[in-house]
Short mmCIF file of C-alpha atoms and ligand atoms in Angstrom, two decimals:
data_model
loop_
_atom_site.label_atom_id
_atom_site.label_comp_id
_atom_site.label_asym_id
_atom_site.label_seq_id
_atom_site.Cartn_x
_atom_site.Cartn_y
_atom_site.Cartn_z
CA UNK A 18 8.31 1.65 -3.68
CA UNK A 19 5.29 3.42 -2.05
CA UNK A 20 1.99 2.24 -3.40
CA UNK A 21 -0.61 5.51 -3.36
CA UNK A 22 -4.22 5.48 -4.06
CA UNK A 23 -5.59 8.70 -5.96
CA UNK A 24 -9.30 9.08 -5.48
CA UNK A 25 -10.31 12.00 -7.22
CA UNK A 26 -13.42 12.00 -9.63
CA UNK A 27 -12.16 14.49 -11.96
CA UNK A 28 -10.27 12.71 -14.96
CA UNK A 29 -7.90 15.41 -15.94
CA UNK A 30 -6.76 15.79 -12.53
CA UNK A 31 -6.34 12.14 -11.58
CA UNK A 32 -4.07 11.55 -14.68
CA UNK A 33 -2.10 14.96 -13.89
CA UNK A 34 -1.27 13.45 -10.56
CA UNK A 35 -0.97 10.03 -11.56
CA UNK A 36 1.72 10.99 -14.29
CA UNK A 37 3.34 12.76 -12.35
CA UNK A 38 3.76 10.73 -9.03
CA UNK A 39 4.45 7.79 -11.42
CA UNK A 40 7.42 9.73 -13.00
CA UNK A 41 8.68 10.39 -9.45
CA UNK A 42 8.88 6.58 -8.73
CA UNK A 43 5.75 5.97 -6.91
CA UNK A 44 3.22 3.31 -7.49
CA UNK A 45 -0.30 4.51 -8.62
CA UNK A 46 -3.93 3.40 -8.40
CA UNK A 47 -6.74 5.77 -9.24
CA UNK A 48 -10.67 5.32 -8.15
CA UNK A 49 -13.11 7.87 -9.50
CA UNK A 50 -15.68 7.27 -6.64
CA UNK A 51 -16.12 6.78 -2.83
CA UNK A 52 -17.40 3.69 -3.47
CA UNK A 53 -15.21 1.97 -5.51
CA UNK A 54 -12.58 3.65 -3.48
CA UNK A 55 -13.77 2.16 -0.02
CA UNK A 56 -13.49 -1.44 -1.64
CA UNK A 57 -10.03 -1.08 -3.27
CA UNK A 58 -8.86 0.27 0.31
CA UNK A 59 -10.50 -2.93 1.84
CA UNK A 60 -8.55 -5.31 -0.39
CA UNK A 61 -5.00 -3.55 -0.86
CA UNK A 62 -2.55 -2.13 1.06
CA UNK A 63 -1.70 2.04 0.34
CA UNK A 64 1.22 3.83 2.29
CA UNK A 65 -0.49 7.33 1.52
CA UNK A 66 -4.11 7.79 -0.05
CA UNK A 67 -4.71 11.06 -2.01
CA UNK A 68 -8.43 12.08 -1.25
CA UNK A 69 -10.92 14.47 -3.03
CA UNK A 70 -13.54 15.46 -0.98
CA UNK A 71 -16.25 15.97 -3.25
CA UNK A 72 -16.83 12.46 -4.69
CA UNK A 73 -19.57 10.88 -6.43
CA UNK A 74 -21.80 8.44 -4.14
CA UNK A 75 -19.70 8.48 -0.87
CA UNK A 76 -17.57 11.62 -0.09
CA UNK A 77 -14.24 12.10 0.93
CA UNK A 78 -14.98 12.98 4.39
CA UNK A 79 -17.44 9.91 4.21
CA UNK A 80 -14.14 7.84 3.42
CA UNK A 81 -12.17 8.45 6.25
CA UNK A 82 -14.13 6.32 8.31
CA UNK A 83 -13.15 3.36 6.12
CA UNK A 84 -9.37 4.73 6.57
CA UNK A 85 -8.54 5.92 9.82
CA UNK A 86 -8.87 2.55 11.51
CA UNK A 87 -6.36 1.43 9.30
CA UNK A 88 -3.83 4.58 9.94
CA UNK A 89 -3.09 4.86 6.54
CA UNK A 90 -1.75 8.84 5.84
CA UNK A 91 -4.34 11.00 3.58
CA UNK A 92 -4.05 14.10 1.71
CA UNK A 93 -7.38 16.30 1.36
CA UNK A 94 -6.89 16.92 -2.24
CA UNK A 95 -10.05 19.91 -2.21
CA UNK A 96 -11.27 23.06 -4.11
CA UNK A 97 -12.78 24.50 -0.65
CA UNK A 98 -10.36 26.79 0.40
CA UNK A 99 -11.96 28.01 3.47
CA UNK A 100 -10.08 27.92 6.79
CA UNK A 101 -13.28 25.50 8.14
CA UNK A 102 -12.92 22.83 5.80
CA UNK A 103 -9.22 22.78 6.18
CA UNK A 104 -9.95 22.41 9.91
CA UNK A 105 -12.42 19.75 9.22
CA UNK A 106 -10.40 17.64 6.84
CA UNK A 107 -7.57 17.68 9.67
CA UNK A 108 -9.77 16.90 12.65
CA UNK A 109 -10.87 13.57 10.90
CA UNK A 110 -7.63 12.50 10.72
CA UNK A 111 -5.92 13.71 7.40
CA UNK A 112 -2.09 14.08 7.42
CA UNK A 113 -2.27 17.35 5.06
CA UNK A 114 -3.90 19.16 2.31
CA UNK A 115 -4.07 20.14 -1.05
CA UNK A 116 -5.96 23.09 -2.22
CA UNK A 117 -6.84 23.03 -5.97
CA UNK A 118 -5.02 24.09 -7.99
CA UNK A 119 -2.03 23.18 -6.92
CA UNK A 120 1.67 23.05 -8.45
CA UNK A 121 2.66 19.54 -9.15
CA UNK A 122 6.06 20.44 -7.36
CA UNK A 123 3.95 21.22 -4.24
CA UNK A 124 1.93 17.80 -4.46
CA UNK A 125 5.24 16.25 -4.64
CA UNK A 126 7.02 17.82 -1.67
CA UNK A 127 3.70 17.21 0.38
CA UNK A 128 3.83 13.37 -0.46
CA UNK A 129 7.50 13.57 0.09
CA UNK A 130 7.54 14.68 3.20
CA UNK A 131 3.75 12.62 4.82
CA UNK A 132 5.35 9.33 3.75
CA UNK A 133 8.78 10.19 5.53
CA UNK A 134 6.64 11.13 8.86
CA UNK A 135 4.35 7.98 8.27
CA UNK A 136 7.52 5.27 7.95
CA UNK A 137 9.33 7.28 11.31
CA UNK A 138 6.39 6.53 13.27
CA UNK A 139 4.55 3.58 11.36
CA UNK A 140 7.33 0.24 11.28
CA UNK A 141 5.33 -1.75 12.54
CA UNK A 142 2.48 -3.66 10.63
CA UNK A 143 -0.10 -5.92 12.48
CA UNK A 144 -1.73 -9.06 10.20
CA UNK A 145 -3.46 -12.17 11.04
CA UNK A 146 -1.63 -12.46 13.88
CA UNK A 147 1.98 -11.25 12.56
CA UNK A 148 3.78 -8.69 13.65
CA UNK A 149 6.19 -7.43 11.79
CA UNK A 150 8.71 -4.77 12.17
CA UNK A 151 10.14 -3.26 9.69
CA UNK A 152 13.00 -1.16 11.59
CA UNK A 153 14.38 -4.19 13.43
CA UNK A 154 13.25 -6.72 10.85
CA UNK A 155 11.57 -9.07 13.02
CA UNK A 156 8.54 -11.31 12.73
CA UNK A 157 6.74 -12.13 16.18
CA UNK A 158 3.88 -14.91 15.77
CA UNK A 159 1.55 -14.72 18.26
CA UNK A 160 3.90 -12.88 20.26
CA UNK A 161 6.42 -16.09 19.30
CA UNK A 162 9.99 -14.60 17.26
CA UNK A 163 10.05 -16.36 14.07
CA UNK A 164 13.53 -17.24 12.32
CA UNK A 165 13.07 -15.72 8.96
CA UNK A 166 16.01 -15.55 6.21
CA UNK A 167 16.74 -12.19 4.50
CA UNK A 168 14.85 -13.97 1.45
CA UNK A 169 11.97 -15.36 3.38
CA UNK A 170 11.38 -11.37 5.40
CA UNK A 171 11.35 -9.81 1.95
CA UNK A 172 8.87 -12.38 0.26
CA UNK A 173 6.79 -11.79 3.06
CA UNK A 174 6.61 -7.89 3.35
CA UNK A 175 6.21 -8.29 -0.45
CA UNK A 176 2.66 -10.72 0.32
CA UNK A 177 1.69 -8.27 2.96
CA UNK A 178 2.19 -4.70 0.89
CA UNK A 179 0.34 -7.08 -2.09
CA UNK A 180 -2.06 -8.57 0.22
CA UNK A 181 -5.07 -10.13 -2.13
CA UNK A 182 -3.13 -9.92 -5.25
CA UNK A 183 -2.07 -12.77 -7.49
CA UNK A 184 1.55 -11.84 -8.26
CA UNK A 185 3.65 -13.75 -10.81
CA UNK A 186 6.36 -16.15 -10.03
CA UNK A 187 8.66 -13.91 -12.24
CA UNK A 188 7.83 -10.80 -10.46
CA UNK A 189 8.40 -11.86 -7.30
CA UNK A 190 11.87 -13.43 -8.11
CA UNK A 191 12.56 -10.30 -9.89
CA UNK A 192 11.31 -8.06 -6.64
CA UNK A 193 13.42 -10.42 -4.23
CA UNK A 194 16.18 -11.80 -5.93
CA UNK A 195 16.65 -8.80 -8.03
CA UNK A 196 21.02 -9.08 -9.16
CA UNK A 197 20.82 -12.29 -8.27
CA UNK A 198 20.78 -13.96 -11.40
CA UNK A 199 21.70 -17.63 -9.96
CA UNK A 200 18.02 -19.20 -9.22
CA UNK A 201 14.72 -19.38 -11.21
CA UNK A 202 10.94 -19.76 -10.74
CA UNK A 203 11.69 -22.15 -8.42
CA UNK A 204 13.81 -20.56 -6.20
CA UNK A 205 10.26 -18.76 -5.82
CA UNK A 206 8.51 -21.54 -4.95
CA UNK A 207 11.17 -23.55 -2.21
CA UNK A 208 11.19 -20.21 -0.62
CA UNK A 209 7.26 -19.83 -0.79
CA UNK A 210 7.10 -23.23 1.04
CA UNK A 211 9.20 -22.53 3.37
CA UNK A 212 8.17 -18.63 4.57
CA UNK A 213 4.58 -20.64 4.65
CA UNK A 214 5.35 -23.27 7.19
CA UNK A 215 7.43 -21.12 9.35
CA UNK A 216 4.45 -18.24 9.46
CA UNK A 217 1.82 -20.65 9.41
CA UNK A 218 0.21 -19.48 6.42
CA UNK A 219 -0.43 -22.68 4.55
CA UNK A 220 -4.03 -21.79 4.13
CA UNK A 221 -3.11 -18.31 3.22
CA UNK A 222 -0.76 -17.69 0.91
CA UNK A 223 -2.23 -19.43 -2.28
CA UNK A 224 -0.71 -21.21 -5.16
CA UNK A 225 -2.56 -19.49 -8.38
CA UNK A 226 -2.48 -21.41 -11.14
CA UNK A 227 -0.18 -20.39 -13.87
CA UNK A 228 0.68 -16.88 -11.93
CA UNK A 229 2.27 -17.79 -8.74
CA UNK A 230 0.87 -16.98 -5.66
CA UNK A 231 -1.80 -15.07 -3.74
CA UNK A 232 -2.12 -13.90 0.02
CA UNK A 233 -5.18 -13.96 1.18
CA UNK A 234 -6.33 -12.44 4.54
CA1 LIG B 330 -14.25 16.20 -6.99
#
């Protein structure tokens, strides 16, 4: 499921966008400030970010700064229609844009089709020394191929899109083990244990007491 961040500072339209992305299956945070915004991108992963440009405290074109060194797509969401602002949105780095108003079926079709481009060109993701790729479903650390079960890859791209997030025992065994209804809450944990000592991440992915676990990096 793709995780998007709306940052848009104008209530009505943040919910409009956030219903309706939600309905189509997507994941949705919202931040109603640059500032705010530039922290939340800091501590959790996005596959698209949906950007006003005319934000409270830092602006949208302010943000990209905080974004492009961490190549995650954007979508000017704007009420300048003129051909310069379009020009400069795209020059810092934006995938697209959305003039407002737009038709919901118009937002859609624009996520819809960044997100497609982004996973083509983006499988692979660099952390803490990881690589991981997502098309050939390897794990390299330090350059070193780790053996990694079906299980153990799928906890871990689950830590790494939920990087700095405590997640719950029983949603990670219902994210991973999904129709598999033959293990419990400690399934979760023997495979925690294990991913950790393989990766190296002892020190980083964190028991949380009475959730489950947290990565940190
Ligand atoms: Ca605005």
């Amino acid at each position: 499921m793709a995780k998007i961040l709306i940052v848009e500072d104008e209530k009505p339209i943040s919910d409009l966008i956030n219903m309706s992305l939600t309905q189509a299956g997507y994941l949705c945070v919202c931040e109603y400030n640059g500032m705010n915004a530039a922290d939340r991108i800091e501590r959790e992963s996005f596959d698209l970010i949906l950007l006003d440009i005319m934000l409270p405290e830092v602006d949208g074109y302010e943000l990209m700064d905080y974004i492009r060194p961490l190549s995650i797509p954007v979508i000017f969401l704007t009420a300048k229609s003129s051909v310069s602002d379009r020009v400069k949105g795209l020059k810092l780095g934006a995938d697209d844009y959305l003039t407002k108003p737009f038709e919901i079926i118009e937002l859609l079709a624009r996520v819809e089709s960044v997100l497609r481009r982004y996973h083509q060109n983006q499988h692979v993701i660099n952390i803490d020394g990881l690589t991981i790729d997502i098309m050939s479903r390897t794990v390299l650390k330090d350059g070193i191929a780790v053996n990694l079960t079906k299980k153990e890859y799928e906890l871990l791209l689950l830590f790494v899109q939920n990087k700095n997030i405590a997640l719950f025992r029983e949603t990670i065994y219902e994210k991973i083990w999904e129709n598999d209804s033959m293990g419990d809450s400690r399934t979760v944990d023997l495979h925690v244990q294990r991913l950790r000592k393989k990766i190296g991440w002892e020190d980083k992915i964190i028991a949380v007491y009475k959730v489950g676990y947290r990565l940190e990096v």
